[in-house]
PDB file of C-alpha atoms in Angstrom:
ATOM      1  CA  MET A   1      -0.291  -0.299   0.097  1.00  0.00           C
ATOM      2  CA  GLU A   2       1.260   3.678  -0.741  1.00  0.00           C
ATOM      3  CA  PRO A   3       1.308   6.051   1.501  1.00  0.00           C
ATOM      4  CA  VAL A   4      -1.594   8.525   1.397  1.00  0.00           C
ATOM      5  CA  SER A   5       0.006  11.915   1.142  1.00  0.00           C
ATOM      6  CA  SER A   6      -0.779  15.113   3.585  1.00  0.00           C
ATOM      7  CA  PRO A   7      -2.574  18.286   2.337  1.00  0.00           C
ATOM      8  CA  LEU A   8      -0.676  20.364   4.151  1.00  0.00           C
ATOM      9  CA  THR A   9       3.631  20.210   4.259  1.00  0.00           C
ATOM     10  CA  THR A  10       6.784  22.191   5.276  1.00  0.00           C
ATOM     11  CA  HIS A  11      10.747  21.408   5.004  1.00  0.00           C
ATOM     12  CA  VAL A  12      12.248  24.059   7.264  1.00  0.00           C
ATOM     13  CA  LEU A  13      16.650  23.937   5.847  1.00  0.00           C
ATOM     14  CA  ASP A  14      18.793  25.564   7.578  1.00  0.00           C
ATOM     15  CA  THR A  15      21.058  27.845   5.621  1.00  0.00           C
ATOM     16  CA  ALA A  16      23.861  28.477   8.078  1.00  0.00           C
ATOM     17  CA  SER A  17      24.755  24.949   7.492  1.00  0.00           C
ATOM     18  CA  GLY A  18      23.586  24.199   4.075  1.00  0.00           C
ATOM     19  CA  LEU A  19      21.776  21.440   5.865  1.00  0.00           C
ATOM     20  CA  PRO A  20      18.082  19.753   6.368  1.00  0.00           C
ATOM     21  CA  ALA A  21      16.919  21.125   9.863  1.00  0.00           C
ATOM     22  CA  GLN A  22      16.304  17.667  11.668  1.00  0.00           C
ATOM     23  CA  GLY A  23      14.264  18.200  14.668  1.00  0.00           C
ATOM     24  CA  LEU A  24      13.185  21.482  15.049  1.00  0.00           C
ATOM     25  CA  CYS A  25      10.120  21.177  16.861  1.00  0.00           C
ATOM     26  CA  LEU A  26       6.525  23.216  15.492  1.00  0.00           C
ATOM     27  CA  ARG A  27       2.959  23.357  16.141  1.00  0.00           C
ATOM     28  CA  LEU A  28       0.445  23.284  13.656  1.00  0.00           C
ATOM     29  CA  SER A  29      -3.022  25.074  14.595  1.00  0.00           C
ATOM     30  CA  ARG A  30      -6.434  26.896  12.895  1.00  0.00           C
ATOM     31  CA  LEU A  31      -8.506  29.422  14.340  1.00  0.00           C
ATOM     32  CA  GLU A  32     -11.826  28.884  15.531  1.00  0.00           C
ATOM     33  CA  ASP A  33     -14.603  30.714  17.438  1.00  0.00           C
ATOM     34  CA  HIS A  34     -15.263  33.042  14.909  1.00  0.00           C
ATOM     35  CA  GLY A  35     -11.144  34.256  14.711  1.00  0.00           C
ATOM     36  CA  GLN A  36     -11.046  34.611  18.618  1.00  0.00           C
ATOM     37  CA  GLN A  37      -9.116  31.261  19.207  1.00  0.00           C
ATOM     38  CA  TRP A  38      -6.709  28.985  17.527  1.00  0.00           C
ATOM     39  CA  THR A  39      -6.850  25.052  18.164  1.00  0.00           C
ATOM     40  CA  GLU A  40      -3.762  23.281  18.034  1.00  0.00           C
ATOM     41  CA  LEU A  41      -4.063  20.325  15.380  1.00  0.00           C
ATOM     42  CA  ARG A  42      -0.826  18.421  15.716  1.00  0.00           C
ATOM     43  CA  LYS A  43       3.014  18.582  17.602  1.00  0.00           C
ATOM     44  CA  SER A  44       5.489  17.408  15.633  1.00  0.00           C
ATOM     45  CA  TYR A  45       9.638  17.122  14.724  1.00  0.00           C
ATOM     46  CA  THR A  46      11.384  17.507  11.595  1.00  0.00           C
ATOM     47  CA  ASN A  47      12.704  14.434   9.825  1.00  0.00           C
ATOM     48  CA  PRO A  48      16.456  14.048   8.572  1.00  0.00           C
ATOM     49  CA  ASP A  49      15.580  15.614   5.554  1.00  0.00           C
ATOM     50  CA  GLY A  50      13.915  18.737   7.955  1.00  0.00           C
ATOM     51  CA  ARG A  51      10.542  17.539   7.015  1.00  0.00           C
ATOM     52  CA  CYS A  52       7.955  17.380   8.789  1.00  0.00           C
ATOM     53  CA  PRO A  53       4.753  14.299   6.796  1.00  0.00           C
ATOM     54  CA  GLY A  54       1.525  14.233   7.770  1.00  0.00           C
ATOM     55  CA  LEU A  55       0.720  17.231   8.979  1.00  0.00           C
ATOM     56  CA  LEU A  56      -3.269  16.735   8.223  1.00  0.00           C
ATOM     57  CA  LEU A  57      -4.231  13.956   6.736  1.00  0.00           C
ATOM     58  CA  PRO A  58      -5.906  13.609   3.402  1.00  0.00           C
ATOM     59  CA  GLY A  59     -10.100  15.232   4.694  1.00  0.00           C
ATOM     60  CA  GLN A  60      -8.484  17.022   8.125  1.00  0.00           C
ATOM     61  CA  MET A  61      -7.835  20.268   5.812  1.00  0.00           C
ATOM     62  CA  LYS A  62     -10.881  23.376   6.138  1.00  0.00           C
ATOM     63  CA  VAL A  63     -11.126  26.461   4.631  1.00  0.00           C
ATOM     64  CA  GLY A  64      -9.255  29.107   7.183  1.00  0.00           C
ATOM     65  CA  THR A  65      -7.247  30.433   8.813  1.00  0.00           C
ATOM     66  CA  TYR A  66      -3.557  28.477   9.965  1.00  0.00           C
ATOM     67  CA  LYS A  67      -0.853  29.221  11.715  1.00  0.00           C
ATOM     68  CA  LEU A  68       2.977  26.977  12.457  1.00  0.00           C
ATOM     69  CA  THR A  69       4.865  27.786  15.131  1.00  0.00           C
ATOM     70  CA  PHE A  70       8.257  26.937  14.517  1.00  0.00           C
ATOM     71  CA  ASP A  71      10.205  26.550  18.224  1.00  0.00           C
ATOM     72  CA  THR A  72      13.660  28.332  16.142  1.00  0.00           C
ATOM     73  CA  GLU A  73      15.126  29.032  20.287  1.00  0.00           C
ATOM     74  CA  GLY A  74      14.960  25.343  20.743  1.00  0.00           C
ATOM     75  CA  TYR A  75      16.717  23.992  17.429  1.00  0.00           C
ATOM     76  CA  TRP A  76      19.221  27.221  17.870  1.00  0.00           C
ATOM     77  CA  LYS A  77      19.271  25.542  21.458  1.00  0.00           C
ATOM     78  CA  LYS A  78      20.101  22.233  20.911  1.00  0.00           C
ATOM     79  CA  ARG A  79      23.558  22.827  18.921  1.00  0.00           C
ATOM     80  CA  GLY A  80      24.945  25.259  21.153  1.00  0.00           C
ATOM     81  CA  GLN A  81      24.396  28.598  18.739  1.00  0.00           C
ATOM     82  CA  GLU A  82      22.637  31.909  20.420  1.00  0.00           C
ATOM     83  CA  SER A  83      19.358  33.185  17.949  1.00  0.00           C
ATOM     84  CA  PHE A  84      17.638  36.542  17.558  1.00  0.00           C
ATOM     85  CA  TYR A  85      14.015  34.886  17.179  1.00  0.00           C
ATOM     86  CA  PRO A  86      12.431  32.153  20.289  1.00  0.00           C
ATOM     87  CA  TYR A  87      10.190  31.298  17.579  1.00  0.00           C
ATOM     88  CA  VAL A  88       8.576  32.161  13.626  1.00  0.00           C
ATOM     89  CA  GLU A  89       4.424  31.830  13.440  1.00  0.00           C
ATOM     90  CA  VAL A  90       3.966  31.527  10.338  1.00  0.00           C
ATOM     91  CA  VAL A  91       0.550  32.549   9.341  1.00  0.00           C
ATOM     92  CA  PHE A  92      -1.996  31.457   6.231  1.00  0.00           C
ATOM     93  CA  THR A  93      -5.119  31.060   4.648  1.00  0.00           C
ATOM     94  CA  ILE A  94      -6.424  28.621   2.840  1.00  0.00           C
ATOM     95  CA  THR A  95      -9.660  29.532   0.975  1.00  0.00           C
ATOM     96  CA  ASP A  96      -9.188  26.188  -1.406  1.00  0.00           C
ATOM     97  CA  GLU A  97      -9.238  22.891   0.356  1.00  0.00           C
ATOM     98  CA  THR A  98      -8.966  20.166  -2.450  1.00  0.00           C
ATOM     99  CA  HIS A  99      -5.195  21.566  -2.835  1.00  0.00           C
ATOM    100  CA  LYS A 100      -2.024  21.076  -1.790  1.00  0.00           C
ATOM    101  CA  PHE A 101       0.174  23.752   0.146  1.00  0.00           C
ATOM    102  CA  HIS A 102       3.555  23.860   1.031  1.00  0.00           C
ATOM    103  CA  VAL A 103       4.643  26.145   3.271  1.00  0.00           C
ATOM    104  CA  PRO A 104       9.141  26.030   3.524  1.00  0.00           C
ATOM    105  CA  LEU A 105      10.597  27.689   5.947  1.00  0.00           C
ATOM    106  CA  LEU A 106      14.541  29.235   5.173  1.00  0.00           C
ATOM    107  CA  LEU A 107      16.183  29.485   8.626  1.00  0.00           C
ATOM    108  CA  SER A 108      19.368  30.901  10.436  1.00  0.00           C
ATOM    109  CA  PRO A 109      20.348  32.135  14.295  1.00  0.00           C
ATOM    110  CA  TRP A 110      19.628  35.584  12.932  1.00  0.00           C
ATOM    111  CA  SER A 111      16.805  35.679   9.764  1.00  0.00           C
ATOM    112  CA  TYR A 112      14.280  33.388   8.252  1.00  0.00           C
ATOM    113  CA  THR A 113      12.417  34.009   4.778  1.00  0.00           C
ATOM    114  CA  THR A 114       8.966  32.013   3.766  1.00  0.00           C
ATOM    115  CA  TYR A 115       6.825  30.973   0.583  1.00  0.00           C
ATOM    116  CA  ARG A 116       4.146  28.961  -0.512  1.00  0.00           C
ATOM    117  CA  GLY A 117       5.503  26.477  -2.412  1.00  0.00           C
ATOM    118  CA  SER A 118       4.727  23.985  -4.587  1.00  0.00           C
TER     119      SER A 118
END
């Protein structure tokens, strides 16, 4: 049986080392209660390739506002590195639950960037 792919994925790259960011803790949340409350859907860690497979199972994604919170301070502390950002929150809106969404994060101790990938 072939593994089922998630409609929402992320990939974190450590641009300071040029390697995937393995073991970075992240949380996925969705905005509920008419925009008043974040509900945590999943807590996970990036794999050796810096990816976090299975954030949402097919059928779990709904139209709405989501947030990926990356524990960047914990990641850098494990590497003995000081950093400027204790965490990174990427908030995005899903308007069509039939599409796939990829949210990459490029990370260094002093900066980060993200974009909607494919």
